[in-house]
Short mmCIF file of N, CA and C in Angstrom, two decimals:
data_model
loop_
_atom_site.label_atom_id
_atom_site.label_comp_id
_atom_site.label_asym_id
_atom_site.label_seq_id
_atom_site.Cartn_x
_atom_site.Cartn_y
_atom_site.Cartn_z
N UNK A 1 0.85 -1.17 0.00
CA UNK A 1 0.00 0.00 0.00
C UNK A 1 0.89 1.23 0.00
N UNK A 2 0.26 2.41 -0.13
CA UNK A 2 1.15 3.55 -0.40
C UNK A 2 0.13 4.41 0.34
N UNK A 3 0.97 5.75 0.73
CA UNK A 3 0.27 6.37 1.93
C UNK A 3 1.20 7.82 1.79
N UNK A 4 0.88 8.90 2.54
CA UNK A 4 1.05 10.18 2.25
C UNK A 4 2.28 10.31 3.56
N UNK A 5 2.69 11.41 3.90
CA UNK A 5 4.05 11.61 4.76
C UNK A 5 4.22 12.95 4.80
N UNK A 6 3.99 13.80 6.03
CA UNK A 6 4.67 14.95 5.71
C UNK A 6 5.94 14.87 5.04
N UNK A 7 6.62 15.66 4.82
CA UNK A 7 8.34 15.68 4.97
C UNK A 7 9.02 15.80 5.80
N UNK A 8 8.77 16.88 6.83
CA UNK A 8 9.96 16.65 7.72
C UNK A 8 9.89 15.18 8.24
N UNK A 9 9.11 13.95 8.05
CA UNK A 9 9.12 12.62 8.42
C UNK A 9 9.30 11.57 7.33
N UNK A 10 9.50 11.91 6.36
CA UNK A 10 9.65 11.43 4.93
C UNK A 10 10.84 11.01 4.84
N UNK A 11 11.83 10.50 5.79
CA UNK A 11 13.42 9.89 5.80
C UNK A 11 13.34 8.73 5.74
N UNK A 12 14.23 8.47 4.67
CA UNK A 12 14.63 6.95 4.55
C UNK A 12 14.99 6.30 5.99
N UNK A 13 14.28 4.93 5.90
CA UNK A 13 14.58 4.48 7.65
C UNK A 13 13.60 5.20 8.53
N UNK A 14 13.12 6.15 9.06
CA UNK A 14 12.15 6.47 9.91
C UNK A 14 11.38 5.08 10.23
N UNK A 15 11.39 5.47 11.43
CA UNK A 15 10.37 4.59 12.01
C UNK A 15 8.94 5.23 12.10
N UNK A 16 7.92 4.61 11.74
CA UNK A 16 6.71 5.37 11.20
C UNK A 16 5.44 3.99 11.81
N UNK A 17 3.98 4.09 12.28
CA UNK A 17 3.28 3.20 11.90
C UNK A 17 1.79 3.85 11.59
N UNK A 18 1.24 3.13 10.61
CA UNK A 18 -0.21 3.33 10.60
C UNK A 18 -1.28 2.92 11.12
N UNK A 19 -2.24 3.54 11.37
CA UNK A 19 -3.78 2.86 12.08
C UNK A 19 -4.02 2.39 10.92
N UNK A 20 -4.52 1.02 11.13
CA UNK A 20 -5.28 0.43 10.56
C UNK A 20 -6.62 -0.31 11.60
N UNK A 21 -7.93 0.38 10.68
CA UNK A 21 -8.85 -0.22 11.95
C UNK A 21 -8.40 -0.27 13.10
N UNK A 22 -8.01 0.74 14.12
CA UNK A 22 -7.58 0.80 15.31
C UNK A 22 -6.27 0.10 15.87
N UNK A 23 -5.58 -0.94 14.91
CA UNK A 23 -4.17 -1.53 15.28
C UNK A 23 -2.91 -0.42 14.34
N UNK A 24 -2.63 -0.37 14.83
CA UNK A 24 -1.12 0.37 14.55
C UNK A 24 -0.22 -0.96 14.32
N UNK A 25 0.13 -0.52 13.00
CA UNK A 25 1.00 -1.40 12.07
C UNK A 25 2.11 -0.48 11.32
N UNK A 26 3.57 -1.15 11.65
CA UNK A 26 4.82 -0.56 11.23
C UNK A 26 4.83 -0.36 9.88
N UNK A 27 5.55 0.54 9.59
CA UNK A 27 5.57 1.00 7.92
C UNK A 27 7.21 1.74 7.63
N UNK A 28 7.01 1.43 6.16
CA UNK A 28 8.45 1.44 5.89
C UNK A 28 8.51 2.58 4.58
N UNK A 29 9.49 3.60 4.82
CA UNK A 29 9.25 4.42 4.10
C UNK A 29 10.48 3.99 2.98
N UNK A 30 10.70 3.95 1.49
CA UNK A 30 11.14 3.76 0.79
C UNK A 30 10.91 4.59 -0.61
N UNK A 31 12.32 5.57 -0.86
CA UNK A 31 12.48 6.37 -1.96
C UNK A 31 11.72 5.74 -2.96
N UNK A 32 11.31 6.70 -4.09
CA UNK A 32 10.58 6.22 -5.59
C UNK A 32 11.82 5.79 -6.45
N UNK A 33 11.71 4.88 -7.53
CA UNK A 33 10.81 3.66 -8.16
C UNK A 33 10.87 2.51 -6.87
N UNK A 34 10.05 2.03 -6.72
CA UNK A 34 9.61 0.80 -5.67
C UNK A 34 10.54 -0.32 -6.61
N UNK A 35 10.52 -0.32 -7.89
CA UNK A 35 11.15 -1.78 -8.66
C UNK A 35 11.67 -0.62 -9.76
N UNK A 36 13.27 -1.23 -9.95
CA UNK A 36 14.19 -0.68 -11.42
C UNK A 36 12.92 -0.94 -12.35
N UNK A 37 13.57 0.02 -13.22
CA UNK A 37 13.21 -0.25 -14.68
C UNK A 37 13.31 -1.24 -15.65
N UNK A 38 12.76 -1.57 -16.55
CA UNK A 38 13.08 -2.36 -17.55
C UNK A 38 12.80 -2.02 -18.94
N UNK A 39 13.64 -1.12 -19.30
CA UNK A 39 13.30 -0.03 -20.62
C UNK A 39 14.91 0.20 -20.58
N UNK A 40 15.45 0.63 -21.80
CA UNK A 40 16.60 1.22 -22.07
C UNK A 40 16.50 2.38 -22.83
N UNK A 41 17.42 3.29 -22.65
CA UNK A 41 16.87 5.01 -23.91
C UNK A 41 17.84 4.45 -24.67
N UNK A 42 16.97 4.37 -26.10
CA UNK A 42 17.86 4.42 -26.87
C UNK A 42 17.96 5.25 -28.08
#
C-alpha cells in the first residue's frame, strides 16, 4: 500500500506506523521507483 508523509518525516529508515482499523502497524518508508526499470533510452 502507499500512503502520504509529511516531509519533515519522509526519511529513509524512519520509524513510522499506521492505524489500521484501530491496530497500529509498522511501515516502511522507501524512496521512488519501488522496482528498477526495464526499458533502455535508446
Amino acid at each position: 500500500a502507499m500512503g502520504y508523509v509529511q516531509t519533515p518525516l519522509a526519511k529513509s529508515g524512519a520509524k513510522l506506523f499506521a492505524d489500521v482499523r484501530g491496530t497500529k502497524i509498522p511501515v516502511d518508508i522507501h524512496p521512488l521507483p519501488f522496482t528498477p526499470h526495464r526499458y533502455r533510452k535508446g
